[in-house]
Coordinates of N, CA and C in Angstrom, one line a residue:
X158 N 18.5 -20.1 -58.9 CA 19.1 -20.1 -60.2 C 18.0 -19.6 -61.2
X159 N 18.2 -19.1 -62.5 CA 17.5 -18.3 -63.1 C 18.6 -18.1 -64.3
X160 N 17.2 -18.4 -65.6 CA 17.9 -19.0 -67.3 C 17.6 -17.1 -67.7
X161 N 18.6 -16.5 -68.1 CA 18.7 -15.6 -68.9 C 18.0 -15.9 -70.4
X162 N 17.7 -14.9 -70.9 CA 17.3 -14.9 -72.4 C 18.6 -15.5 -73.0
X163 N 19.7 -15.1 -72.6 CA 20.5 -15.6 -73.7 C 21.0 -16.9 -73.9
X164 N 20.5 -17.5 -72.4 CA 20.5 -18.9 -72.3 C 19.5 -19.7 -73.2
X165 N 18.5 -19.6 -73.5 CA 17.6 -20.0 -74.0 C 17.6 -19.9 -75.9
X166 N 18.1 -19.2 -75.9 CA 17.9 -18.3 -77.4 C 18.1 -19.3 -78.9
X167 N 19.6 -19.6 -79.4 CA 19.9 -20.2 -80.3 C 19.7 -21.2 -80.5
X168 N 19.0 -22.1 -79.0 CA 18.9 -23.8 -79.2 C 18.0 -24.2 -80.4
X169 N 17.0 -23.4 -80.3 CA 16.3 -23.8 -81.7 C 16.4 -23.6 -83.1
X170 N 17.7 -23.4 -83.5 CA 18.2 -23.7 -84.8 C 18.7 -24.8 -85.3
X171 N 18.5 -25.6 -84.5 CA 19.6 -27.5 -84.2 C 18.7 -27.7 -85.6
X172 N 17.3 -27.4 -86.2 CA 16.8 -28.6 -86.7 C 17.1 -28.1 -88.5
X173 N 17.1 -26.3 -88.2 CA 17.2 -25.8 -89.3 C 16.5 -26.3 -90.7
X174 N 17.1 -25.0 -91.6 CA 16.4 -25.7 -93.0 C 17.1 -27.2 -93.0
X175 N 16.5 -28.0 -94.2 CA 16.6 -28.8 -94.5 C 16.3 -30.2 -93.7
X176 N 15.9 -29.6 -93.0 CA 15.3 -30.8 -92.0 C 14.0 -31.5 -93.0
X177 N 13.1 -31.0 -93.7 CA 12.6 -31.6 -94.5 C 13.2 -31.1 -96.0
X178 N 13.5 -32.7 -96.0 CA 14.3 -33.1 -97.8 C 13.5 -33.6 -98.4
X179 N 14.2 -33.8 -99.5 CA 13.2 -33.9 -101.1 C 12.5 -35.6 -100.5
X180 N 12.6 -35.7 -99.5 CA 11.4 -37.2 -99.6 C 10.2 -37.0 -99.5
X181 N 9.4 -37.8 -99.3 CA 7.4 -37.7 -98.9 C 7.5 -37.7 -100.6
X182 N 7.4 -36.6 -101.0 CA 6.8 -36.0 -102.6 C 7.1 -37.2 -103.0
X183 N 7.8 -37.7 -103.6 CA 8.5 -38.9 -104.5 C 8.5 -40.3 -103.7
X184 N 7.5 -40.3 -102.6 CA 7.7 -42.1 -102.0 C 7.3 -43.1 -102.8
X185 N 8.1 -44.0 -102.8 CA 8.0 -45.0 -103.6 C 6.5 -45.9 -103.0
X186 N 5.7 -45.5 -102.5 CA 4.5 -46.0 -101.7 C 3.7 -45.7 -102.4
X187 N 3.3 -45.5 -103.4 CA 1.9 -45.3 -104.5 C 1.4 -46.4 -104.2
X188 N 0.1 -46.1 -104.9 CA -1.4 -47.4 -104.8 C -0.4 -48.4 -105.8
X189 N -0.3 -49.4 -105.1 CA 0.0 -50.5 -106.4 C 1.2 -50.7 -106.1
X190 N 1.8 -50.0 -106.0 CA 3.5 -49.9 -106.3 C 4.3 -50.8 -105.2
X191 N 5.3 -51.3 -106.0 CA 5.7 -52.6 -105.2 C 6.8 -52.2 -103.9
X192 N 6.6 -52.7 -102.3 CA 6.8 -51.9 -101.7 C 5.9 -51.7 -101.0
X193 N 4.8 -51.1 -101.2 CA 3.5 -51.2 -100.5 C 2.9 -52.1 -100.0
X194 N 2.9 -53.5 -100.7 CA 2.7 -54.8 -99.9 C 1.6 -55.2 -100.5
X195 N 1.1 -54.4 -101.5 CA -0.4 -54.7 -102.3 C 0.0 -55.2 -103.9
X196 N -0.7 -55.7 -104.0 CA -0.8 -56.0 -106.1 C -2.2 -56.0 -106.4
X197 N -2.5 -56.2 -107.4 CA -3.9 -56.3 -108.2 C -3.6 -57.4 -108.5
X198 N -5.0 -58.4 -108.2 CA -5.3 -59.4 -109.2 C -6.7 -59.7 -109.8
X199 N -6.8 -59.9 -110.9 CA -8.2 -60.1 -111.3 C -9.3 -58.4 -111.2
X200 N -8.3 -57.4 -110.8 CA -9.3 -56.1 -110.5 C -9.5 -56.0 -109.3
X201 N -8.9 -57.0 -108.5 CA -8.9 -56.8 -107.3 C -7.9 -56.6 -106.4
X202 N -7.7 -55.2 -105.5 CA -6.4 -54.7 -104.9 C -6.3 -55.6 -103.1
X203 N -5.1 -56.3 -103.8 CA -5.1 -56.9 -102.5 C -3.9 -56.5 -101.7
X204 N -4.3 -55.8 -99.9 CA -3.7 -55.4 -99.5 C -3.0 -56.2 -98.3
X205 N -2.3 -55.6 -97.4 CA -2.1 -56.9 -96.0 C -2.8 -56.8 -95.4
X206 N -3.5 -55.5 -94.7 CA -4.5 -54.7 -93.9 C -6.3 -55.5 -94.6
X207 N -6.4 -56.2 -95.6 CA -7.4 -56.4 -96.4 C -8.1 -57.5 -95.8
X208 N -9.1 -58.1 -95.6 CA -10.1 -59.2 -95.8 C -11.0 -59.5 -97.0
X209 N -10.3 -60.5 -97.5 CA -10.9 -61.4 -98.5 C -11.4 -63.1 -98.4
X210 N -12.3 -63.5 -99.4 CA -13.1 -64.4 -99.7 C -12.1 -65.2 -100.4
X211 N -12.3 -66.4 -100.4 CA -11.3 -66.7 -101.5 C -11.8 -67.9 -101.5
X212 N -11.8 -68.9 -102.7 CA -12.3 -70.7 -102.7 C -11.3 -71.3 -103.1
X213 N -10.8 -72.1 -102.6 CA -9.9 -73.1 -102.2 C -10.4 -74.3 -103.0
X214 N -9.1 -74.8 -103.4 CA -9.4 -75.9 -104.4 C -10.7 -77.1 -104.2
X215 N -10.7 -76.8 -103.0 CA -11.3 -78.1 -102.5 C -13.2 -77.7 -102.4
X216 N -13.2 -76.4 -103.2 CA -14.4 -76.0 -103.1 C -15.0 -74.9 -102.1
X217 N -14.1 -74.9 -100.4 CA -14.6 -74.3 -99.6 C -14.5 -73.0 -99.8
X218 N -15.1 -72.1 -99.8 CA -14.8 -70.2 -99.5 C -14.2 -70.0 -98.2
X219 N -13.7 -69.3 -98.1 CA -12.8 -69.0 -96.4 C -12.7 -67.5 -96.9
X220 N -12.4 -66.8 -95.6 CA -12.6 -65.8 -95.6 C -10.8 -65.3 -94.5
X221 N -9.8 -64.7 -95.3 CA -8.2 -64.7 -94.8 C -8.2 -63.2 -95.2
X222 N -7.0 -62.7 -94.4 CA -6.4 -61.9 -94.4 C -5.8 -61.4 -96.0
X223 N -5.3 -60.4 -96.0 CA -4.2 -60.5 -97.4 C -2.9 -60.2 -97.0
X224 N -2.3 -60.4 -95.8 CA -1.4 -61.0 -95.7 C -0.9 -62.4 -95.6
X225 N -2.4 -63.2 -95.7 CA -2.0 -64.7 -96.7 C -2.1 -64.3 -97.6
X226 N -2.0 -63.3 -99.0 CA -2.5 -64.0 -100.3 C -0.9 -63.7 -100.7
X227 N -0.3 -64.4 -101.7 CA 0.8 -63.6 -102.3 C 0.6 -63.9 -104.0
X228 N 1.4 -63.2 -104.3 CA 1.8 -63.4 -105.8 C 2.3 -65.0 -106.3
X229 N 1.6 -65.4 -107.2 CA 1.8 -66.5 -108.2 C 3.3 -66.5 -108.9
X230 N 3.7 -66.6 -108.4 CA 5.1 -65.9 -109.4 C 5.3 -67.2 -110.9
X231 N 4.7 -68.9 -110.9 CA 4.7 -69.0 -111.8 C 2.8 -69.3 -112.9
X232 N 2.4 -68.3 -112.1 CA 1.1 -68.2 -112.9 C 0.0 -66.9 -112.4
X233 N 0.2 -65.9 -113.2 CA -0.2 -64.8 -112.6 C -1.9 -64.9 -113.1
X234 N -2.6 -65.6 -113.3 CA -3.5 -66.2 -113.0 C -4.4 -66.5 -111.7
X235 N -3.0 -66.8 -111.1 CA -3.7 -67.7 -109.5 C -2.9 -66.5 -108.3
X236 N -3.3 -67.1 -107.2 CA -2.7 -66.4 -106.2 C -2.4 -67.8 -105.1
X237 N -1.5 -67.7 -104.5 CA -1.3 -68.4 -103.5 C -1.4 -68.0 -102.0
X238 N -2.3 -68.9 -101.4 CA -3.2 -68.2 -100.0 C -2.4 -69.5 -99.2
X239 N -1.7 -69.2 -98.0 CA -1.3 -69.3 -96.9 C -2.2 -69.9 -96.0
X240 N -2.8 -70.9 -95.5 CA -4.0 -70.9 -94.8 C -3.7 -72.4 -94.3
X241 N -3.7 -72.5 -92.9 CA -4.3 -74.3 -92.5 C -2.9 -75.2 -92.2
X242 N -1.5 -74.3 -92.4 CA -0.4 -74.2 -92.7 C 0.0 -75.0 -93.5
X243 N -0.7 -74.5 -95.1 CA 0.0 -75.2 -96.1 C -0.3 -73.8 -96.8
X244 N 0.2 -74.0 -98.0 CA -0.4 -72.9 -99.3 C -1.0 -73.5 -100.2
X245 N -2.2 -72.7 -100.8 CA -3.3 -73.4 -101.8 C -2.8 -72.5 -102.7
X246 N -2.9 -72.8 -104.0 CA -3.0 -71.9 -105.3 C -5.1 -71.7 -105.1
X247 N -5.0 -70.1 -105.7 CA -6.4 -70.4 -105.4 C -6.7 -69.2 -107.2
X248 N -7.9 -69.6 -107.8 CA -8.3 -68.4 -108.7 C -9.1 -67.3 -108.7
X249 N -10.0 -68.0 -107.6 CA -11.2 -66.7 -107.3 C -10.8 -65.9 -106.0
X250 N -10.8 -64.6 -106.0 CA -10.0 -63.8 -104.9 C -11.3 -62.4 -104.8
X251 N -12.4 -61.9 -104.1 CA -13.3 -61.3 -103.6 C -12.5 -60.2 -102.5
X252 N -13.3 -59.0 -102.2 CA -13.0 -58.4 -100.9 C -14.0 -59.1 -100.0
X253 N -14.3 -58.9 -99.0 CA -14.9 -59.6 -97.8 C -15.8 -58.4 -97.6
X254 N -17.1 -58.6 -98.1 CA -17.7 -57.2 -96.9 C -18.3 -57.9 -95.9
X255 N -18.0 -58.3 -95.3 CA -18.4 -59.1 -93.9 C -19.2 -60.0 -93.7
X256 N -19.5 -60.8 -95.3 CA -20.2 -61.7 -95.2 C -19.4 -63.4 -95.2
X257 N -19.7 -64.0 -94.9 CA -19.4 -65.5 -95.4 C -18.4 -66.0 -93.5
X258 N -18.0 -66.8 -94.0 CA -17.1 -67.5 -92.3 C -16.0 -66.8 -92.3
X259 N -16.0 -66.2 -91.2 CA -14.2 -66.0 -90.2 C -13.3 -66.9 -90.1
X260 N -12.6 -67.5 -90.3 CA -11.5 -68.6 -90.0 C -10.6 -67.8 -88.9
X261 N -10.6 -68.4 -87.4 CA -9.9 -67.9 -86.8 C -8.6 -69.6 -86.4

């Protein structure tokens, strides 16, 4: 058995124009932009992929993910961190450059 040229030929028009449409340019995925999974607090962009420092009411620094930290929703002041399985409101929020305790 043996594929002639003309067997082969037009299959590759399936994807044609418009296979890439007006998305990418216009993603709603900007730095910051909600959607992304990040916000700023204090000047500081906190993402889910992130490690931060953060002190907990009780004084300690711990060093969490920023997929514990979320938005304050009644005090955009604070952030509320996920940790220990309870949530803290917390004020001071740092990136982590790899100093201080891991909490695993």
């Amino acid at each position: 058995e043996h594929l002639d040229q003309e067997d082969i030929g037009p299959a590759g028009g399936a994807s044609g124009p418009g296979g890439y449409g007006p998305s990418g340019a216009g993603s709603p995925y900007g730095p910051g932009s909600p959607g992304s999974g990040g916000f700023i607090f204090n000047g500081v962009s906190i993402t889910p992929s992130g490690s931060y420092n953060v002190s907990l009411p009780s004084g300690v620094t711990i060093t969490v993910s920023g997929s514990a930290i979320f938005q304050n929703p009644s005090n955009s002041g604070s952030v509320l961190v996920s940790y220990g399985g309870s949530t803290h409101v917390v004020f001071s929020v740092s990136p982590a450059g790899g100093m201080g305790p891991i909490w695993r």
